[in-house]
Short mmCIF file of C-alpha atoms in Angstrom, two decimals:
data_model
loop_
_atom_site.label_atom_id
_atom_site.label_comp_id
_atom_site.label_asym_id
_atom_site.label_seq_id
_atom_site.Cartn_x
_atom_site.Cartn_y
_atom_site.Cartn_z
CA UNK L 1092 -51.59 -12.61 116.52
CA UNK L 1093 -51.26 -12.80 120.35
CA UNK L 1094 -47.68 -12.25 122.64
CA UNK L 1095 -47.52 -14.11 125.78
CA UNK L 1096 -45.83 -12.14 127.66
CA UNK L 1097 -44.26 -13.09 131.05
CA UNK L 1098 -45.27 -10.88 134.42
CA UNK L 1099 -41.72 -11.76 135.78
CA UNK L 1100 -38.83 -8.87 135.54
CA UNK L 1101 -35.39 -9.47 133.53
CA UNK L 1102 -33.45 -9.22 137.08
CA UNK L 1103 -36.01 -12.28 138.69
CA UNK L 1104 -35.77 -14.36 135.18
CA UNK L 1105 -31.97 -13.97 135.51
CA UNK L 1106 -31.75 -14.85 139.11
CA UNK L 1107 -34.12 -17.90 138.42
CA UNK L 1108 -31.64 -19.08 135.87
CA UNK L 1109 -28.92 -18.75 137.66
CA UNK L 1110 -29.64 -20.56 140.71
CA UNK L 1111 -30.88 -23.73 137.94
CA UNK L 1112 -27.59 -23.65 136.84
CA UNK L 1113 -26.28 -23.59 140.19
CA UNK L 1114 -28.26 -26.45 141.39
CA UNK L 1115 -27.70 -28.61 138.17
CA UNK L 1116 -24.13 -28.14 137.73
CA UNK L 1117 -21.36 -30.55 139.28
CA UNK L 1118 -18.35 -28.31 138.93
CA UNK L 1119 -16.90 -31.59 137.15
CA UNK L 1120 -14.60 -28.99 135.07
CA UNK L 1121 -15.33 -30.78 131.88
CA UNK L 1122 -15.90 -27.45 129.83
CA UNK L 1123 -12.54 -26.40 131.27
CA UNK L 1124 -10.91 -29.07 129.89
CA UNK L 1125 -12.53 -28.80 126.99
CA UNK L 1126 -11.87 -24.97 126.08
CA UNK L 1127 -10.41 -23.96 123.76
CA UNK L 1128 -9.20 -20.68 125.53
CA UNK L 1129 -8.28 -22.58 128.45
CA UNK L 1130 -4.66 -23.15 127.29
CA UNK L 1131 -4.48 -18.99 126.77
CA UNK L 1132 -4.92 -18.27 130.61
CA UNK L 1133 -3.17 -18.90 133.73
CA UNK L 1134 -5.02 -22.13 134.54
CA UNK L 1135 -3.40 -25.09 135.64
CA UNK L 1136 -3.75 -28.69 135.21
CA UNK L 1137 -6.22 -30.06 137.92
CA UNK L 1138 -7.33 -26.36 138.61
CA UNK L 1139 -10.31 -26.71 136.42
CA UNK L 1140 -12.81 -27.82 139.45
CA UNK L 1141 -11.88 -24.29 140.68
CA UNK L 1142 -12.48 -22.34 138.10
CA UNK L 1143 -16.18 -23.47 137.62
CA UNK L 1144 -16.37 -23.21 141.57
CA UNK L 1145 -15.29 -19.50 141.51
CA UNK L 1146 -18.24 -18.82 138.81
CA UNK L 1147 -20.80 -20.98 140.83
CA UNK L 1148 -19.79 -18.91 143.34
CA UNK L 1149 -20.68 -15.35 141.43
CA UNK L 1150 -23.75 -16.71 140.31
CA UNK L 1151 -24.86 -18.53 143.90
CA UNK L 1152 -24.14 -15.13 146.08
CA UNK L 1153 -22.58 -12.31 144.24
CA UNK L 1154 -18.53 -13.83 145.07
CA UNK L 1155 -16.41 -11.56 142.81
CA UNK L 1156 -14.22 -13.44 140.37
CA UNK L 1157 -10.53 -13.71 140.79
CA UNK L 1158 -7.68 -14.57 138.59
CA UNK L 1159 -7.38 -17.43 136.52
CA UNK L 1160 -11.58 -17.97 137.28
CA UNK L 1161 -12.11 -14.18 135.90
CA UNK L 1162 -9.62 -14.59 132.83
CA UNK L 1163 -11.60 -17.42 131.58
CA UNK L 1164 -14.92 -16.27 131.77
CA UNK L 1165 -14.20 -12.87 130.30
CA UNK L 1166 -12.18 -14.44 127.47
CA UNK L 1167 -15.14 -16.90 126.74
CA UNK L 1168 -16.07 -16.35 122.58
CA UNK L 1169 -18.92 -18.43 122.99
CA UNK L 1170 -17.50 -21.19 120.59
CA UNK L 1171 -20.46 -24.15 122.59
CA UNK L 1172 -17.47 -26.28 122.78
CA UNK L 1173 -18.59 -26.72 125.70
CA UNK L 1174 -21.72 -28.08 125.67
CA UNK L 1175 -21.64 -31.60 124.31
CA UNK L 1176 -18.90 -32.01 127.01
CA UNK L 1177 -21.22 -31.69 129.50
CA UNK L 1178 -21.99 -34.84 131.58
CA UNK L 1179 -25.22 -32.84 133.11
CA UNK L 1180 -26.62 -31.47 130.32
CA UNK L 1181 -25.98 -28.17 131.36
CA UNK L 1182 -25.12 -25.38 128.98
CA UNK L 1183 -21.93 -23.84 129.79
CA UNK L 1184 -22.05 -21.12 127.20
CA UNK L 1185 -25.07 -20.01 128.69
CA UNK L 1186 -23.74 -20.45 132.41
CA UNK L 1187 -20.84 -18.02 131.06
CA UNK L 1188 -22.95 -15.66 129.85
CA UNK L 1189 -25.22 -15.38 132.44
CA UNK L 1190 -21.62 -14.63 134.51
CA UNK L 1191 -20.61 -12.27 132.45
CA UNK L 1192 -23.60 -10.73 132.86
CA UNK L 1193 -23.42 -10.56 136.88
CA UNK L 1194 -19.86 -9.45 136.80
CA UNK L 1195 -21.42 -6.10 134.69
CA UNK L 1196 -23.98 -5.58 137.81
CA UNK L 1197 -21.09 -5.71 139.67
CA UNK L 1198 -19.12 -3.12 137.32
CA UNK L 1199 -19.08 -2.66 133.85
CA UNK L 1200 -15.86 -1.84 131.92
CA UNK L 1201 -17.97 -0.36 129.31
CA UNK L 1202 -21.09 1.41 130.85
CA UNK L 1203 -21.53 3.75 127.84
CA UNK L 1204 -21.78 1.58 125.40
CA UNK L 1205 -24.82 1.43 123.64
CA UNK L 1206 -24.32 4.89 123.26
CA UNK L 1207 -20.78 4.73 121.48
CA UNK L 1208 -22.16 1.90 119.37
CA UNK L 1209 -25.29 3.48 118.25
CA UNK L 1210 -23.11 6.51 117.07
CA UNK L 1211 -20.68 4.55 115.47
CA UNK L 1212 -23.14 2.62 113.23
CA UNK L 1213 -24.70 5.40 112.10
CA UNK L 1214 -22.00 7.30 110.91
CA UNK L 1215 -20.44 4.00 109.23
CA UNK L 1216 -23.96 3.54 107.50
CA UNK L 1217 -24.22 7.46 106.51
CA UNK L 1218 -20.94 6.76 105.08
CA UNK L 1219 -21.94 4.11 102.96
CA UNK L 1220 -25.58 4.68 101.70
CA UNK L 1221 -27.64 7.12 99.56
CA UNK L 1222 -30.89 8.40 102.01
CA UNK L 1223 -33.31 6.08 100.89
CA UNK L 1224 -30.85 2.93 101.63
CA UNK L 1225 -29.97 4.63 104.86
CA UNK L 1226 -33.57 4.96 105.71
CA UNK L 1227 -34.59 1.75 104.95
CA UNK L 1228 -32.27 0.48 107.44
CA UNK L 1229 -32.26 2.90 110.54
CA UNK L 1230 -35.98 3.67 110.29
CA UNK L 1231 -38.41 1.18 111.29
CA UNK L 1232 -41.58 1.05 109.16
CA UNK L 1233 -45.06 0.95 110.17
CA UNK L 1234 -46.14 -2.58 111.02
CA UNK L 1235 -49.00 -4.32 108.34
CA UNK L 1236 -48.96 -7.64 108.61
CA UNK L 1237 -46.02 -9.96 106.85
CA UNK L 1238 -45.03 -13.41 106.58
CA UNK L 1239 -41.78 -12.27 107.04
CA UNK L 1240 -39.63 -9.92 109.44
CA UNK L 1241 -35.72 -9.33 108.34
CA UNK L 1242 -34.11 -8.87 111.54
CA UNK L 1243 -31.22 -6.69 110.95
CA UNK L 1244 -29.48 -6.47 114.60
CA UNK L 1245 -27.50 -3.33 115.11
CA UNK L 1246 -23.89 -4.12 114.02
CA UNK L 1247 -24.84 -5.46 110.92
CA UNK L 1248 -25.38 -2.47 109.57
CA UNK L 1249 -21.74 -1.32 109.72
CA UNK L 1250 -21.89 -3.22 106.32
CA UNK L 1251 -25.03 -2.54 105.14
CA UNK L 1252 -24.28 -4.25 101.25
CA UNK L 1253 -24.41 -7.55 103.07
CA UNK L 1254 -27.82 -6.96 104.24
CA UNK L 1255 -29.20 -5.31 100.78
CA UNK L 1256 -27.20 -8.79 99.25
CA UNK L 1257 -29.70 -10.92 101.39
CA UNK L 1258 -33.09 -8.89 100.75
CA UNK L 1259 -32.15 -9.18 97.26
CA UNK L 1260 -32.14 -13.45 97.90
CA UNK L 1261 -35.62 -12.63 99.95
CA UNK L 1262 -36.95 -10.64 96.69
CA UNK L 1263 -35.75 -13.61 94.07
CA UNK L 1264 -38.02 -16.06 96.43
CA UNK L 1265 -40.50 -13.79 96.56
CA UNK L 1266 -40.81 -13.40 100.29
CA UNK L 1267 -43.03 -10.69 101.53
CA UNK L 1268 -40.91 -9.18 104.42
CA UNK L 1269 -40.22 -6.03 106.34
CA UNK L 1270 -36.99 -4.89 107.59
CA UNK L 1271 -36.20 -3.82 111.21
CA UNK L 1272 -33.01 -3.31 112.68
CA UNK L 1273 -30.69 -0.71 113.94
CA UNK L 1274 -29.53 0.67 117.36
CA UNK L 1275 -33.56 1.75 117.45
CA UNK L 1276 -34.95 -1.84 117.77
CA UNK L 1277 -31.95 -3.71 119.82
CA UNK L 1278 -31.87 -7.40 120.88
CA UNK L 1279 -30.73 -6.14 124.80
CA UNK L 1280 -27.26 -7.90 124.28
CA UNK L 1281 -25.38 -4.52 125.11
CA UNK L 1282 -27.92 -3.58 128.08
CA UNK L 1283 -27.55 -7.11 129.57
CA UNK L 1284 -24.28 -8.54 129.04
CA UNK L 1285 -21.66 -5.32 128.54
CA UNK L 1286 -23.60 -2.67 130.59
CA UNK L 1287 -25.30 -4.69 133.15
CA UNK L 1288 -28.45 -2.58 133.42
CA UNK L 1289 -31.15 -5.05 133.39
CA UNK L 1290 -33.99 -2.34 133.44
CA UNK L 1291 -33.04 -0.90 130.16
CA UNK L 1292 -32.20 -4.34 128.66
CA UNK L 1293 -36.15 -5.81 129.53
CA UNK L 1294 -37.28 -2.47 128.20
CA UNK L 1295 -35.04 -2.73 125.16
CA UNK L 1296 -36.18 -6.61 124.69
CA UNK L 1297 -39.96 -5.94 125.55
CA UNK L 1298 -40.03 -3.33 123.05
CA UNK L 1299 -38.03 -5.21 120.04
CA UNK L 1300 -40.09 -8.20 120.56
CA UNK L 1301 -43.75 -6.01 120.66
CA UNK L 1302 -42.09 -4.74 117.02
CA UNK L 1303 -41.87 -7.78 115.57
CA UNK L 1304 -45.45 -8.82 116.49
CA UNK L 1305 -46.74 -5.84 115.11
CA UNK L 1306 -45.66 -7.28 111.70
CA UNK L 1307 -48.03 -10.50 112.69
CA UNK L 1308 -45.21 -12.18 111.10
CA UNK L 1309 -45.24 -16.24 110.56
CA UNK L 1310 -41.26 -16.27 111.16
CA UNK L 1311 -38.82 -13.42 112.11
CA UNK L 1312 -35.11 -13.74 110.10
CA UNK L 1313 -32.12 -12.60 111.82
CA UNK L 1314 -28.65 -12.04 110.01
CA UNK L 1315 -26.91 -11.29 113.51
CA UNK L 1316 -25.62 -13.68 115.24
CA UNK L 1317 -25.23 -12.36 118.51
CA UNK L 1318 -29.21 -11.37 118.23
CA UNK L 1319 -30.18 -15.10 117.66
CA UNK L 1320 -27.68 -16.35 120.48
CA UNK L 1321 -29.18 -13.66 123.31
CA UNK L 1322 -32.18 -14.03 122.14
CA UNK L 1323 -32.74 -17.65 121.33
CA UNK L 1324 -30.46 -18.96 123.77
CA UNK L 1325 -29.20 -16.63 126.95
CA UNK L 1326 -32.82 -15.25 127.46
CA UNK L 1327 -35.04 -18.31 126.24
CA UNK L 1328 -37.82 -18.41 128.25
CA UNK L 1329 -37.79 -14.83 129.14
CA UNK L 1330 -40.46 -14.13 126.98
CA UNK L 1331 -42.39 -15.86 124.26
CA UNK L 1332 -43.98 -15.51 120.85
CA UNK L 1333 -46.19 -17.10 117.95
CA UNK L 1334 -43.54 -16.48 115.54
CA UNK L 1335 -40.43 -18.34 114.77
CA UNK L 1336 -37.14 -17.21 115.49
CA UNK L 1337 -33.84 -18.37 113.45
CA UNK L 1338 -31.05 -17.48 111.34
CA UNK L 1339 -31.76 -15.80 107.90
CA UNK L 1340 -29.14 -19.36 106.35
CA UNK L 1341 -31.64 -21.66 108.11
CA UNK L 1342 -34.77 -20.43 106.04
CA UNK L 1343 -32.56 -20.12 102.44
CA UNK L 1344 -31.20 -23.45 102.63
CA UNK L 1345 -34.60 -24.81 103.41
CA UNK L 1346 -36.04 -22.62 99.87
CA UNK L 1347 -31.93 -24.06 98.28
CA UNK L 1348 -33.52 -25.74 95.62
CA UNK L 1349 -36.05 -23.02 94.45
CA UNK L 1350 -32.92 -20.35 94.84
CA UNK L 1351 -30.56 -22.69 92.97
CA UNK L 1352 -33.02 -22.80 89.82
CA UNK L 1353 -32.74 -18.85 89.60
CA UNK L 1354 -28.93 -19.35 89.35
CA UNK L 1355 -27.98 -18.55 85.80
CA UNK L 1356 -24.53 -16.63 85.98
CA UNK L 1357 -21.15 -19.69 86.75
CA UNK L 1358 -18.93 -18.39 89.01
CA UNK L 1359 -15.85 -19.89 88.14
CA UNK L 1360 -13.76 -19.86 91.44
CA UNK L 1361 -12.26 -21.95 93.93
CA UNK L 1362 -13.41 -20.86 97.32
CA UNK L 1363 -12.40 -20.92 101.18
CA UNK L 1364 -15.35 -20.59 103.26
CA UNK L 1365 -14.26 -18.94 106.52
CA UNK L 1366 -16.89 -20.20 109.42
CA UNK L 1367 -16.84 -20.34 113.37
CA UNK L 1368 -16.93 -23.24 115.97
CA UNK L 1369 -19.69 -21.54 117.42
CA UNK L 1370 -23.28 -22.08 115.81
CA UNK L 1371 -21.48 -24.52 113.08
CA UNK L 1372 -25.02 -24.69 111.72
CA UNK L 1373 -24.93 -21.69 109.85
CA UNK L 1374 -21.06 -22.46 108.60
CA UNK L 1375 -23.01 -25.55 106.79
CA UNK L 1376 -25.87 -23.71 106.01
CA UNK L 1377 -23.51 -21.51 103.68
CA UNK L 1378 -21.39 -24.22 102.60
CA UNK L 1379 -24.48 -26.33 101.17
CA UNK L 1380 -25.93 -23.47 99.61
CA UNK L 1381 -22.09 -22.10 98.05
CA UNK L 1382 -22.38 -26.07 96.69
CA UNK L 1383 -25.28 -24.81 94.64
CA UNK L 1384 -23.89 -22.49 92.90
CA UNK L 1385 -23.22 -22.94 88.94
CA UNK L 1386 -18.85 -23.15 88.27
CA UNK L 1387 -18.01 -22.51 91.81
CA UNK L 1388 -16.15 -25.20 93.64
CA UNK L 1389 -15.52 -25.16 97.56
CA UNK L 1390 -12.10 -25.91 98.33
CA UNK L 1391 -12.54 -26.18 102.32
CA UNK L 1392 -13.99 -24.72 105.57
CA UNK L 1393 -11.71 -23.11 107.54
CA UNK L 1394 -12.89 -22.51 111.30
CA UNK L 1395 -12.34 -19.70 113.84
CA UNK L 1396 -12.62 -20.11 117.16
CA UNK L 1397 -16.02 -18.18 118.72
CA UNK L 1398 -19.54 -18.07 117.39
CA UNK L 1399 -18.34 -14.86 115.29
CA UNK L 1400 -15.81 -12.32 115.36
CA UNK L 1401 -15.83 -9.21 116.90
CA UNK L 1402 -16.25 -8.00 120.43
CA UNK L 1403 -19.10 -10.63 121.82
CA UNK L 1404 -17.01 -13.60 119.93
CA UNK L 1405 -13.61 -14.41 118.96
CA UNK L 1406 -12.04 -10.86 120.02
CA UNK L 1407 -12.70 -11.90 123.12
CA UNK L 1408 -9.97 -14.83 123.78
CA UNK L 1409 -7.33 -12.11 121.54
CA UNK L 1410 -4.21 -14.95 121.63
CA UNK L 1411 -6.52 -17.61 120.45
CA UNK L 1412 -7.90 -15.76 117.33
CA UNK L 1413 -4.42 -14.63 116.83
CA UNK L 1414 -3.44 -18.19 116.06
CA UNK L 1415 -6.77 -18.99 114.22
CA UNK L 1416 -6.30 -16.45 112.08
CA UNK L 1417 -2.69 -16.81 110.78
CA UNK L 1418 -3.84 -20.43 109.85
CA UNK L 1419 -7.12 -18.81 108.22
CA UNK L 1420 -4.60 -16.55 106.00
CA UNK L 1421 -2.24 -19.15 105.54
CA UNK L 1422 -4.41 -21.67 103.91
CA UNK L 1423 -5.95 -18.80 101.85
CA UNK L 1424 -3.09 -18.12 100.42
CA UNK L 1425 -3.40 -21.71 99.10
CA UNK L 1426 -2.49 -21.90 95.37
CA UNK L 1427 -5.79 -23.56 94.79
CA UNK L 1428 -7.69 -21.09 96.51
CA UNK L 1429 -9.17 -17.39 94.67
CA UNK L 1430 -11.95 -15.94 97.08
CA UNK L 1431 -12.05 -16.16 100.94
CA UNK L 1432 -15.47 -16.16 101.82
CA UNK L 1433 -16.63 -14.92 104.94
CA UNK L 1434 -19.85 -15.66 107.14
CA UNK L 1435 -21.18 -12.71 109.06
CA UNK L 1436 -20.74 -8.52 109.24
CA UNK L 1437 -17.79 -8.90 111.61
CA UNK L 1438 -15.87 -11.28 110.18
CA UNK L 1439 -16.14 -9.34 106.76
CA UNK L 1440 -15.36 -6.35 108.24
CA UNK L 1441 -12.11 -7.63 109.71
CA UNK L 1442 -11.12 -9.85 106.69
CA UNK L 1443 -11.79 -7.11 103.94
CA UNK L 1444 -8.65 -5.41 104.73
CA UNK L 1445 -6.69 -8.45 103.82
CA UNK L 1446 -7.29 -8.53 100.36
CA UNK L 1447 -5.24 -4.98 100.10
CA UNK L 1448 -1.70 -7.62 100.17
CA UNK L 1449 -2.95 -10.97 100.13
CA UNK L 1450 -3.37 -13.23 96.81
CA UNK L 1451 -6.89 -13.86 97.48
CA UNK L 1452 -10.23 -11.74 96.82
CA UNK L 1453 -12.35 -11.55 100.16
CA UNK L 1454 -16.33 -11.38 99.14
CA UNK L 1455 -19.40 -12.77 101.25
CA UNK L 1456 -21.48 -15.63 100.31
CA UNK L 1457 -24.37 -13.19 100.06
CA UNK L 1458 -22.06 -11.39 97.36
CA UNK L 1459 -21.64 -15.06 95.50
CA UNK L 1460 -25.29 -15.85 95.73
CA UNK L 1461 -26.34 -12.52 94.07
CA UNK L 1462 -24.14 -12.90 91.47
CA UNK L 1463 -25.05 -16.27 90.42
CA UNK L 1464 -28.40 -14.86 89.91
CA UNK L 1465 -26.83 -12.58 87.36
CA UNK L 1466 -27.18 -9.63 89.85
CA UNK L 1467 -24.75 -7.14 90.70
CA UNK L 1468 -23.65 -7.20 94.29
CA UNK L 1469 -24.79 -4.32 96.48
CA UNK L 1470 -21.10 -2.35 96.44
CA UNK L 1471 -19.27 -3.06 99.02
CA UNK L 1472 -17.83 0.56 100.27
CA UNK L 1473 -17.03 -0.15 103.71
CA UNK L 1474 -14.02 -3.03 102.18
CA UNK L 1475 -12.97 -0.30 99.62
CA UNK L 1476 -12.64 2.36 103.18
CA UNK L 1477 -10.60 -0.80 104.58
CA UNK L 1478 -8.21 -1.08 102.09
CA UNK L 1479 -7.35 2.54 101.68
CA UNK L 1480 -4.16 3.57 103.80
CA UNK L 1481 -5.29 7.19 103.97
CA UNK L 1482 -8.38 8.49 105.78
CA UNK L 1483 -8.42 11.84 103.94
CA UNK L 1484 -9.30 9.29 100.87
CA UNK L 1485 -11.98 7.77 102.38
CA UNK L 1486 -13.45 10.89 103.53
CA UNK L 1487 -13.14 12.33 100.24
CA UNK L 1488 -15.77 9.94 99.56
CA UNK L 1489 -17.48 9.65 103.07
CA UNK L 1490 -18.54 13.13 103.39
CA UNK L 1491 -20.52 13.13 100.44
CA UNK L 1492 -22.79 10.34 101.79
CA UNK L 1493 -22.63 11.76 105.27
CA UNK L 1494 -23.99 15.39 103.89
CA UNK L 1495 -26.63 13.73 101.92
CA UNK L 1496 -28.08 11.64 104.87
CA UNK L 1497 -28.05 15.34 106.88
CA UNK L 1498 -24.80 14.61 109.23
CA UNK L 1499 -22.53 17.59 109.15
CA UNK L 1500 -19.07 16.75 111.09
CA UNK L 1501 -15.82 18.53 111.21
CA UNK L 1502 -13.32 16.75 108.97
CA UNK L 1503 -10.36 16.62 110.93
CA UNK L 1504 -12.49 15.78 113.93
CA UNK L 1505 -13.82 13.17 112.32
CA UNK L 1506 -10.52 11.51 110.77
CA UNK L 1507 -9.15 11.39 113.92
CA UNK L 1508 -11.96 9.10 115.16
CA UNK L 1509 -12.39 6.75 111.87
CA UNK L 1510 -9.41 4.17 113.24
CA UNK L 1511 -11.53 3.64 116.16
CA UNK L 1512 -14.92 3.44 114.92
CA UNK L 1513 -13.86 1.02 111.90
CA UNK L 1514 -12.13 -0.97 114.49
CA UNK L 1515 -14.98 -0.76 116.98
CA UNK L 1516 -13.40 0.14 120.08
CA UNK L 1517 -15.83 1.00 122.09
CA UNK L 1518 -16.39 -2.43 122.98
CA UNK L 1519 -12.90 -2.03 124.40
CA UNK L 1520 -13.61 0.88 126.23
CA UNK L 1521 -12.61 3.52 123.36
CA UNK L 1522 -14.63 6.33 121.43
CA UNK L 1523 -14.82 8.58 124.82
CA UNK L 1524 -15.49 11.13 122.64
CA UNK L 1525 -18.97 9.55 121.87
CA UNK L 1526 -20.03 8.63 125.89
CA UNK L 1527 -20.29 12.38 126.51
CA UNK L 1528 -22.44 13.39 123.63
CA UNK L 1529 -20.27 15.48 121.82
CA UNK L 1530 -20.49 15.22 118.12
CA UNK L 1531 -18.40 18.09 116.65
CA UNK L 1532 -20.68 20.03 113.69
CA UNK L 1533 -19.28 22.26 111.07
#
């Protein structure tokens, strides 16, 4: 296998984007209108010519953003709303990213955190997983060549039964694959977009993308979506590759008829399937391939606002998803509903916790899937951490995975931390305590 790899730097790619966009784009307003997290700021009615003005602006010459113009752009979830709207064909999303992006150059609210993240996930992960499992998913193996890499991302692994749920669906088609992932093989998202350091990020991408080709592999998988978005999307053209990138849904539905003949377990529930505006491909993807399954019947999608949830998607626009999500719990609570379903790592990590009070169970579709082949789901620890009320409980139970994977932490230290690094706050500017490198031993 061969990489063509471009001679140009991340910081000329970027500015050659920018100014396209710049040249190709009216300022009509149309994905102002269009917004959905337009009615959540200050903008007014006729003001939308503006606001895309203001970001033309930062991208033409460096012109800081201001008020209502700076409000929208940071609260932008990436739902691609947007883009059909677009009398010019341009791609908003990707104008808005590539903005967000610039206004990180210019200062970044969250300059640490790669650093925060990567120590968050694998303490979450040590939490979780016996050493082999934990190995298998934070160290990278030695390339031979593959048909297949299973692109992990980093976050993902914060609920690492969800990934061990979709090997298991590789294994059953019989895909010959290799898994790499983790903090140690990063799509650049966190380099680019949150920390504005463009030299790490092409490093970071340059390197990720050189791992993959090791693996001489005829398509590479990923189950994040942010990975596939930055990747596929905000930096096409960057660099390029023989191998196919896509979404790990995109590949099973295309094998749904092979997988749905290894179904032999009915699962007798009525189902919600939670998706997101954003990428509504992969929303279907799981909905056709729930349709498969033996005894299960799909009540309804449900949609969220963003391409995911979490800190790159719907947490973003905070008043929006609050009103998404009361009409997410409220139509779960549906007599005629049993399981809500969820899509990605982030949205299961946030809608575990609800099963604790709610009438409904909350499982993934990977956790459906695997059960219809008369598997046993990979056990989901990080919901049973969620809906615990005590953290002394859930270190009674942590600390013996953290000790076997070799992490020795003080307890109380620790506790005191767990809030924040189950509700990922760095990406709000939280877990301090993990910027300066401190990690308190016994």
């Amino acid at each position: 296998m061969t990489m063509a790899i471009a001679k140009q730097s991340l910081d000329e790619f970027l500015d050659q984007e920018r100014a396209a966009l710049v040249s190709d784009c009216t300022a009509c307003g149309k994905c102002v209108e269009v917004c959905p997290v337009t009615p959540f700021t200050d903008i007014k009615v006729g003001g939308e010519l503006g606001v895309v003005g203001g970001v033309l602006g930062l991208l033409r010459d460096g012109t800081r953003l201001e008020g209502a113009t700076k409000d929208w752009v940071e609260q932008c979830n990436g739902c691609g709303i947007c883009i059909p709207a677009c009398p010019e064909g341009v791609n908003p999303r990707r104008m808005l990213m590539l903005a967000n992006t610039m206004e990180s150059e210019q200062h970044s609210a969250t300059p640490q955190l790669f650093r925060k993240m990567s120590r968050a996930i694998r303490i979450m992960a040590a939490m979780q997983l016996a050493p082999p499992e934990f190995d298998r998913l934070l160290r990278n193996p030695p390339a031979r060549p593959v048909d297949v890499v299973f692109y992990t991302g980093c976050n993902p692994i914060r609920t690492p039964n969800l990934l061990f749920n979709a090997m298991l669906l590789l294994d059953y088609l019989n895909v010959d694959y290799e898994v790499v992932g983790g903090p140690g093989a990063c799509c650049g998202i966190i380099q680019s977009k949150w920390e504005g350091n463009q030299g790490k990020a092409e490093k970071v991408v340059d390197g990720t993308i050189n791992r993959f080709a090791g693996f001489q592999p005829k398509e590479v998988l990923s189950w994040c979506p942010s990975c596939v978005l930055h990747l596929g999307e905000t930096m096409s053209g960057f660099r390029s590759a023989s191998f196919d990138f896509d979404h790990v849904t995109n590949y099973l539905v295309e094998r749904a008829e092979g997988l749905s003949k290894k179904f032999i377990q009915p699962i007798n529930k009525r189902v919600l399937l939670h998706t997101h505006d954003g990428m509504d491909e992969v929303g279907q993807n799981v909905a056709d391939l729930l349709r498969s399954v033996p005894g299960l019947t799909l009540v309804d999608l449900v949609s969220e606002p963003g391409y995911t949830c979490g800190g790159s998607g719907a947490d973003r626009s905070p008043a929006l998803k609050q009103v998404a999500r009361r009409k997410t719990v409220a139509r779960a609570e549906a007599d005629d509903v049993d399981v809500l379903v969820s899509l990605y790592h982030g949205c299961h990590g946030q809608l575990a916790g609800l099963q604790t009070e709610a009438k409904f169970e909350v499982l993934n579709w990977t956790d459906i899937l695997v059960q219809a082949l008369g598997q046993q789901p990979y056990d989901d620890v990080n919901k049973r951490y969620r809906m615990q009320s005590d953290w002394d409980m859930v270190l009674d139970e942590g600390e013996i995975f953290l000790k076997a994977n070799g992490i020795h932490m003080d307890r109380e230290w620790l506790k005191g931390l767990l809030p924040d690094i189950f509700g990922q706050t760095e990406f709000k500017g939280g877990l301090e305590e993990f910027a300066c490198g401190r990690e308190a031993a016994e």
